[in-house]
Amino acid sequence: MPNTTPETPFHTGFIAIIGRPNVGKSTLMNQLIGQKVSITSKKAQTTRHRINGVLTQDNTQYIFVDTPGFQTKHGGALNRVLNRNVSQALGEVDAVVWVIEAMKFTLQDEAVLKILPANTPVILVINKVDTLEKKNDLLPFVQKIAERFNFKHIIPVSAKKGVQTQVLLDELKPLLPENPPFFDEDDITDRPTRFLATEIIREKIFRLSGDEVPYGCTVVIELFTEEKNMYRIAAAILVEREAHKAMIIGQGGERMKRIASEARQDMEQLFGCKVFLEVFVKVRGGWANNEASLKSLGYE
Ligand SMILES: Nc1nc2c(ncn2[C@@H]2O[C@H](COP(=O)(O)OP(=O)(O)OP(=O)(O)O)[C@@H](O)[C@H]2O)c(=O)[nH]1
Ligand SMILES: [Mg+2]
């Protein structure tokens, strides 16, 4: 437990990271806590569950809530549930970090601007500044958005490269209330190992398969046992159609092998032990459009 003296009280608080899909919210959270607990990919809507990432630094415990990208493009039960998650997160936190992309402000960003809370401090983070061709372009871009809301701070960062992320932590610190730590100093997430295992597999599917499959797939753990210094895990990938199953398996099972092997390596790194992993694919039609089915898969 970190030292707490009357002169240096401990601060602990919740910070929601929000923004439209693909701006780099999960990359930012991973960078801030120094571990990959939230999956990331080039595809929009990678994050589907709220994930808490914990960082304890200098008498402060930051509990980041990574949220699914807020989006208005598609209806459907899954998106309703995802947006509900974001709105809920906003009501329960001490500070909000709104992430946008440098030089790219879309209608989906407008939609997020409209749901920013009036009574909670909001920090605007302008991400991906490493992609800027001309640094001078940034100022007029930032000024326009700064006029639209009373931001506590505006911080340009590169989540990927870790540029200015410590500045963000420093600005967040005074916004967190005096509280004892809620988690152990070396905890990095409140999510159980089995959940992290499904997320890691989902990341590999997102990264290794075509555009059509990922949105219609989810992962469930069928077996999870702890043996001496080893986890034995069997996981099923649920897809909506036979054609998706074929796409995930790939020619001669090649893609499936890569998904399983890269997932196993990430799990061993995150869990710090050996992992024996088996992955199967099953067809289960229409899960993404049925609220009852979503509930049974852990989407609340
Ligand atoms: N160049 C650059 N790319 C970045 C940066 N941060 C994130 N990315 C990339 O942007 C893509 C999306 O990143 P994610 O962290 O998955 O984005 P997200 O906002 O969590 O997306 P959803 O979960 O789908 O809402 C990935 O390909 C990241 O590698 C950055 O600072 N610079
Ligand atoms: Mg994400």
Short mmCIF file of C-alpha atoms and ligand atoms in Angstrom, two decimals:
data_model
loop_
_atom_site.label_atom_id
_atom_site.label_comp_id
_atom_site.label_asym_id
_atom_site.label_seq_id
_atom_site.Cartn_x
_atom_site.Cartn_y
_atom_site.Cartn_z
CA MET A 1 0.00 0.00 0.00
CA PRO A 2 1.46 3.44 -0.91
CA ASN A 3 2.42 5.86 1.86
CA THR A 4 -0.18 8.35 2.92
CA THR A 5 0.78 11.13 5.28
CA PRO A 6 -1.37 14.07 6.39
CA GLU A 7 0.77 16.41 4.21
CA THR A 8 0.32 14.33 1.08
CA PRO A 9 -3.20 12.93 1.06
CA PHE A 10 -3.99 10.16 -1.36
CA HIS A 11 -6.17 10.89 -4.39
CA THR A 12 -8.17 8.26 -6.23
CA GLY A 13 -10.67 8.87 -8.97
CA PHE A 14 -12.35 7.67 -12.13
CA ILE A 15 -11.63 9.12 -15.55
CA ALA A 16 -13.75 8.22 -18.58
CA ILE A 17 -11.99 8.13 -21.92
CA ILE A 18 -14.56 8.85 -24.60
CA GLY A 19 -14.63 9.66 -28.31
CA ARG A 20 -15.83 8.37 -31.65
CA PRO A 21 -14.58 5.00 -32.92
CA ASN A 22 -10.92 4.66 -33.89
CA VAL A 23 -9.49 7.90 -32.45
CA GLY A 24 -7.10 5.96 -30.20
CA LYS A 25 -8.89 5.74 -26.83
CA SER A 26 -7.68 2.25 -26.01
CA THR A 27 -4.17 2.98 -27.25
CA LEU A 28 -4.14 6.01 -24.94
CA MET A 29 -5.32 4.05 -21.92
CA ASN A 30 -2.73 1.33 -22.51
CA GLN A 31 -0.01 3.95 -22.87
CA LEU A 32 -1.07 5.69 -19.64
CA ILE A 33 -1.07 2.54 -17.56
CA GLY A 34 1.96 1.05 -19.29
CA GLN A 35 0.32 -2.31 -20.16
CA LYS A 36 -1.97 -3.56 -22.85
CA VAL A 37 -5.25 -4.34 -21.09
CA SER A 38 -7.51 -2.88 -23.75
CA ILE A 39 -7.35 -4.20 -27.28
CA THR A 40 -6.72 -1.92 -30.26
CA SER A 41 -6.91 -2.17 -34.02
CA LYS A 42 -7.22 -0.19 -37.25
CA LYS A 43 -10.89 -1.13 -37.48
CA ALA A 44 -13.56 1.09 -35.95
CA GLN A 45 -15.43 -0.23 -32.91
CA THR A 46 -12.78 -2.51 -31.55
CA THR A 47 -13.74 -1.90 -27.92
CA ARG A 48 -17.10 -3.34 -26.95
CA HIS A 49 -16.99 -3.43 -23.15
CA ARG A 50 -16.08 -0.80 -20.63
CA ILE A 51 -12.65 -1.66 -19.31
CA ASN A 52 -11.00 -0.14 -16.30
CA GLY A 53 -7.25 0.38 -16.38
CA VAL A 54 -5.51 1.31 -13.14
CA LEU A 55 -2.37 3.40 -12.64
CA THR A 56 -0.93 4.20 -9.23
CA GLN A 57 1.66 6.98 -9.25
CA ASP A 58 2.85 9.41 -6.52
CA ASN A 59 -0.05 9.23 -4.05
CA THR A 60 -2.56 9.14 -6.87
CA GLN A 61 -4.59 6.27 -8.24
CA TYR A 62 -6.05 6.91 -11.68
CA ILE A 63 -8.83 4.56 -12.69
CA PHE A 64 -9.37 4.97 -16.42
CA VAL A 65 -12.60 3.78 -17.96
CA ASP A 66 -12.06 2.90 -21.60
CA THR A 67 -15.36 3.03 -23.46
CA PRO A 68 -16.57 1.79 -26.84
CA GLY A 69 -16.42 4.42 -29.59
CA PHE A 70 -19.58 6.53 -29.41
CA GLN A 71 -21.26 6.32 -32.76
CA THR A 72 -24.44 7.25 -34.51
CA LYS A 73 -23.93 5.67 -37.94
CA HIS A 74 -25.64 2.34 -37.34
CA GLY A 75 -28.67 1.33 -35.30
CA GLY A 76 -28.98 -2.21 -34.00
CA ALA A 77 -28.99 -3.69 -30.53
CA LEU A 78 -25.21 -3.89 -30.13
CA ASN A 79 -24.71 -0.21 -30.88
CA ARG A 80 -27.51 0.81 -28.57
CA VAL A 81 -25.85 -1.13 -25.78
CA LEU A 82 -22.41 0.32 -26.59
CA ASN A 83 -23.67 3.92 -26.57
CA ARG A 84 -25.55 3.31 -23.34
CA ASN A 85 -22.26 2.22 -21.80
CA VAL A 86 -20.62 5.51 -22.78
CA SER A 87 -23.45 7.63 -21.42
CA GLN A 88 -23.43 5.71 -18.14
CA ALA A 89 -19.67 6.14 -17.78
CA LEU A 90 -20.09 9.93 -18.10
CA GLY A 91 -22.38 10.09 -15.11
CA GLU A 92 -20.09 8.23 -12.75
CA VAL A 93 -16.64 9.76 -13.13
CA ASP A 94 -14.54 12.59 -11.69
CA ALA A 95 -13.11 13.70 -15.01
CA VAL A 96 -13.65 13.08 -18.70
CA VAL A 97 -10.97 12.78 -21.37
CA TRP A 98 -12.45 13.39 -24.81
CA VAL A 99 -10.18 12.10 -27.53
CA ILE A 100 -10.26 13.43 -31.08
CA GLU A 101 -7.84 13.03 -33.97
CA ALA A 102 -5.60 15.88 -35.09
CA MET A 103 -6.98 17.61 -38.20
CA LYS A 104 -10.00 15.36 -38.45
CA PHE A 105 -13.28 16.48 -36.91
CA THR A 106 -16.26 14.48 -38.15
CA LEU A 107 -20.01 14.35 -37.60
CA GLN A 108 -19.41 11.58 -35.13
CA ASP A 109 -17.17 13.93 -33.12
CA GLU A 110 -20.02 16.46 -33.21
CA ALA A 111 -22.29 13.82 -31.68
CA VAL A 112 -19.84 13.31 -28.81
CA LEU A 113 -19.51 17.06 -28.26
CA LYS A 114 -23.26 17.12 -27.64
CA ILE A 115 -23.12 14.57 -24.82
CA LEU A 116 -20.21 16.16 -22.90
CA PRO A 117 -21.22 16.70 -19.26
CA ALA A 118 -21.68 20.22 -17.91
CA ASN A 119 -20.68 19.50 -14.32
CA THR A 120 -17.61 17.28 -14.73
CA PRO A 121 -14.26 18.65 -15.95
CA VAL A 122 -13.51 17.68 -19.54
CA ILE A 123 -9.99 17.55 -20.96
CA LEU A 124 -9.76 17.61 -24.74
CA VAL A 125 -7.00 15.35 -26.01
CA ILE A 126 -5.91 15.78 -29.59
CA ASN A 127 -4.36 12.49 -30.56
CA LYS A 128 -2.13 11.25 -33.38
CA VAL A 129 -0.07 14.45 -33.56
CA ASP A 130 2.77 12.24 -34.83
CA THR A 131 0.89 12.12 -38.18
CA LEU A 132 0.88 15.90 -38.62
CA GLU A 133 2.63 17.05 -41.75
CA LYS A 134 2.67 20.71 -40.82
CA LYS A 135 2.68 21.46 -37.10
CA ASN A 136 1.33 24.97 -37.77
CA ASP A 137 -1.97 23.55 -38.99
CA LEU A 138 -2.82 22.37 -35.51
CA LEU A 139 -3.43 25.74 -33.85
CA PRO A 140 -6.36 26.93 -36.04
CA PHE A 141 -7.88 23.44 -35.83
CA VAL A 142 -7.69 23.47 -32.04
CA GLN A 143 -9.00 27.04 -31.76
CA LYS A 144 -12.21 26.20 -33.58
CA ILE A 145 -13.03 23.35 -31.23
CA ALA A 146 -11.93 25.26 -28.15
CA GLU A 147 -14.69 27.81 -28.85
CA ARG A 148 -17.36 25.14 -28.66
CA PHE A 149 -16.99 24.00 -25.04
CA ASN A 150 -15.47 25.09 -21.78
CA PHE A 151 -12.59 22.59 -21.65
CA LYS A 152 -10.49 22.32 -18.52
CA HIS A 153 -7.39 21.76 -20.65
CA ILE A 154 -6.50 20.99 -24.24
CA ILE A 155 -3.56 18.66 -24.74
CA PRO A 156 -2.10 17.44 -28.04
CA VAL A 157 -0.62 13.94 -27.64
CA SER A 158 0.57 10.89 -29.49
CA ALA A 159 -0.90 7.93 -27.64
CA LYS A 160 1.06 5.54 -29.80
CA LYS A 161 4.43 7.14 -29.12
CA GLY A 162 3.72 8.30 -25.57
CA VAL A 163 4.24 11.97 -26.44
CA GLN A 164 2.76 14.32 -23.80
CA THR A 165 0.93 11.54 -21.98
CA GLN A 166 2.63 12.43 -18.69
CA VAL A 167 1.32 15.99 -19.13
CA LEU A 168 -2.17 14.54 -19.30
CA LEU A 169 -1.58 12.61 -16.06
CA ASP A 170 -0.27 15.77 -14.37
CA GLU A 171 -3.38 17.75 -15.38
CA LEU A 172 -5.72 14.98 -14.29
CA LYS A 173 -4.17 14.63 -10.86
CA PRO A 174 -5.75 17.72 -9.21
CA LEU A 175 -9.15 16.72 -10.59
CA LEU A 176 -9.30 13.51 -8.57
CA PRO A 177 -10.90 13.59 -5.11
CA GLU A 178 -9.20 12.69 -1.87
CA ASN A 179 -9.77 8.98 -1.44
CA PRO A 180 -7.74 6.01 -0.30
CA PRO A 181 -6.63 3.73 -3.16
CA PHE A 182 -9.37 1.37 -4.39
CA PHE A 183 -6.97 -1.13 -5.95
CA ASP A 184 -3.58 -2.59 -5.05
CA GLU A 185 -0.63 -0.53 -6.24
CA ASP A 186 0.38 -3.07 -8.90
CA ASP A 187 -3.11 -3.86 -10.20
CA ILE A 188 -3.57 -2.76 -13.79
CA THR A 189 -7.20 -3.70 -14.35
CA ASP A 190 -10.30 -4.89 -12.53
CA ARG A 191 -11.18 -7.27 -15.31
CA PRO A 192 -10.69 -10.99 -14.68
CA THR A 193 -8.13 -13.03 -16.58
CA ARG A 194 -10.77 -14.97 -18.52
CA PHE A 195 -12.24 -11.75 -19.85
CA LEU A 196 -8.81 -10.48 -20.90
CA ALA A 197 -8.26 -13.80 -22.69
CA THR A 198 -11.40 -13.35 -24.81
CA GLU A 199 -10.40 -9.78 -25.62
CA ILE A 200 -6.93 -10.78 -26.77
CA ILE A 201 -8.42 -13.35 -29.15
CA ARG A 202 -10.88 -10.78 -30.44
CA GLU A 203 -8.00 -8.39 -31.12
CA LYS A 204 -6.25 -10.98 -33.25
CA ILE A 205 -9.42 -11.59 -35.25
CA PHE A 206 -9.77 -7.84 -35.79
CA ARG A 207 -6.19 -7.54 -36.88
CA LEU A 208 -5.87 -10.66 -39.01
CA SER A 209 -9.19 -11.03 -40.79
CA GLY A 210 -11.04 -9.02 -43.44
CA ASP A 211 -13.55 -6.26 -42.83
CA GLU A 212 -16.72 -8.28 -42.77
CA VAL A 213 -16.01 -10.82 -40.05
CA PRO A 214 -15.05 -8.91 -36.90
CA TYR A 215 -18.23 -6.99 -36.35
CA GLY A 216 -20.25 -10.18 -36.40
CA CYS A 217 -18.11 -12.19 -34.05
CA THR A 218 -17.57 -12.66 -30.36
CA VAL A 219 -15.45 -14.94 -28.21
CA VAL A 220 -16.49 -17.12 -25.28
CA ILE A 221 -14.28 -19.14 -22.97
CA GLU A 222 -15.38 -22.77 -22.74
CA LEU A 223 -12.64 -24.01 -20.44
CA PHE A 224 -10.28 -22.15 -18.15
CA THR A 225 -8.11 -24.02 -15.67
CA GLU A 226 -5.01 -23.11 -13.74
CA GLU A 227 -2.33 -25.79 -13.58
CA LYS A 228 1.14 -25.40 -12.15
CA ASN A 229 2.47 -22.14 -13.66
CA MET A 230 0.16 -22.56 -16.62
CA TYR A 231 -3.32 -21.63 -17.82
CA ARG A 232 -5.21 -24.11 -19.98
CA ILE A 233 -7.77 -22.25 -22.06
CA ALA A 234 -10.29 -23.38 -24.67
CA ALA A 235 -12.15 -20.61 -26.46
CA ALA A 236 -14.91 -20.55 -29.06
CA ILE A 237 -15.24 -17.82 -31.66
CA LEU A 238 -18.94 -17.32 -32.41
CA VAL A 239 -19.73 -16.05 -35.89
CA GLU A 240 -22.97 -15.25 -37.62
CA ARG A 241 -22.52 -17.22 -40.86
CA GLU A 242 -20.80 -20.26 -42.35
CA ALA A 243 -18.92 -17.93 -44.72
CA HIS A 244 -17.44 -16.08 -41.74
CA LYS A 245 -16.27 -19.34 -40.25
CA ALA A 246 -14.37 -20.10 -43.44
CA MET A 247 -12.81 -16.62 -43.40
CA ILE A 248 -11.58 -17.02 -39.85
CA ILE A 249 -10.15 -20.46 -40.44
CA GLY A 250 -8.44 -19.38 -43.68
CA GLN A 251 -6.76 -21.46 -46.36
CA GLY A 252 -5.58 -24.72 -44.84
CA GLY A 253 -6.29 -23.32 -41.35
CA GLU A 254 -3.50 -20.77 -41.69
CA ARG A 255 -5.36 -17.77 -40.32
CA MET A 256 -6.75 -19.71 -37.39
CA LYS A 257 -3.24 -20.85 -36.50
CA ARG A 258 -1.97 -17.28 -36.50
CA ILE A 259 -4.88 -16.02 -34.43
CA ALA A 260 -4.26 -18.72 -31.82
CA SER A 261 -0.50 -18.38 -31.80
CA GLU A 262 -0.41 -14.57 -31.56
CA ALA A 263 -3.14 -14.61 -28.91
CA ARG A 264 -1.20 -17.15 -26.86
CA GLN A 265 1.95 -15.03 -27.00
CA ASP A 266 0.08 -11.90 -25.83
CA MET A 267 -1.59 -13.84 -23.03
CA GLU A 268 1.72 -15.20 -21.79
CA GLN A 269 3.09 -11.66 -21.74
CA LEU A 270 0.12 -10.17 -19.91
CA PHE A 271 -0.48 -13.04 -17.48
CA GLY A 272 3.19 -13.78 -16.84
CA CYS A 273 2.88 -17.55 -17.20
CA LYS A 274 2.66 -20.26 -19.84
CA VAL A 275 -0.62 -20.63 -21.70
CA PHE A 276 -1.99 -23.66 -23.49
CA LEU A 277 -4.64 -22.33 -25.84
CA GLU A 278 -7.15 -24.07 -28.08
CA VAL A 279 -9.50 -22.04 -30.29
CA PHE A 280 -12.61 -23.25 -32.19
CA VAL A 281 -15.09 -21.50 -34.49
CA LYS A 282 -18.85 -21.97 -34.18
CA VAL A 283 -21.71 -20.51 -36.16
CA ARG A 284 -24.33 -18.78 -34.07
CA GLY A 285 -26.55 -16.61 -36.22
CA GLY A 286 -27.83 -13.16 -35.36
CA TRP A 287 -26.29 -12.70 -31.89
CA ALA A 288 -25.42 -9.06 -32.52
CA ASN A 289 -29.03 -8.04 -33.10
CA ASN A 290 -30.71 -9.67 -30.20
CA GLU A 291 -30.58 -8.03 -26.78
CA ALA A 292 -31.21 -11.27 -24.86
CA SER A 293 -28.42 -12.98 -26.69
CA LEU A 294 -26.13 -9.99 -26.02
CA LYS A 295 -26.89 -10.22 -22.34
CA SER A 296 -25.98 -13.89 -22.23
CA LEU A 297 -22.61 -12.94 -23.77
CA GLY A 298 -21.88 -10.37 -21.10
CA TYR A 299 -22.91 -7.14 -22.83
CA GLU A 300 -24.93 -5.28 -20.21
N1 LIG B 1 -0.24 7.37 -35.81
C1 LIG B 1 -0.92 7.13 -34.69
N2 LIG B 1 -1.83 6.14 -34.64
C2 LIG B 1 -2.50 5.93 -33.48
C3 LIG B 1 -2.26 6.72 -32.33
N3 LIG B 1 -3.08 6.27 -31.35
C4 LIG B 1 -3.80 5.25 -31.88
N4 LIG B 1 -3.44 5.03 -33.16
C5 LIG B 1 -3.98 4.00 -34.07
O1 LIG B 1 -5.36 4.23 -34.30
C6 LIG B 1 -6.06 2.99 -34.45
C7 LIG B 1 -7.24 2.93 -33.48
O2 LIG B 1 -6.73 2.86 -32.16
P1 LIG B 1 -7.62 2.31 -30.96
O3 LIG B 1 -6.88 2.59 -29.71
O4 LIG B 1 -8.08 0.92 -31.21
O5 LIG B 1 -8.87 3.30 -31.08
P2 LIG B 1 -10.21 3.38 -30.18
O6 LIG B 1 -10.57 4.82 -30.08
O7 LIG B 1 -10.03 2.64 -28.92
O8 LIG B 1 -11.24 2.65 -31.14
P3 LIG B 1 -12.63 1.89 -30.75
O9 LIG B 1 -12.39 0.99 -29.62
O10 LIG B 1 -12.95 1.17 -32.02
O11 LIG B 1 -13.63 2.98 -30.48
C8 LIG B 1 -5.04 1.89 -34.23
O12 LIG B 1 -4.58 1.44 -35.49
C9 LIG B 1 -3.93 2.60 -33.46
O13 LIG B 1 -2.65 2.03 -33.66
C10 LIG B 1 -1.26 7.76 -32.40
O14 LIG B 1 -0.97 8.48 -31.44
N5 LIG B 1 -0.64 7.91 -33.61
MG MG B 2 -11.03 1.04 -28.15
#
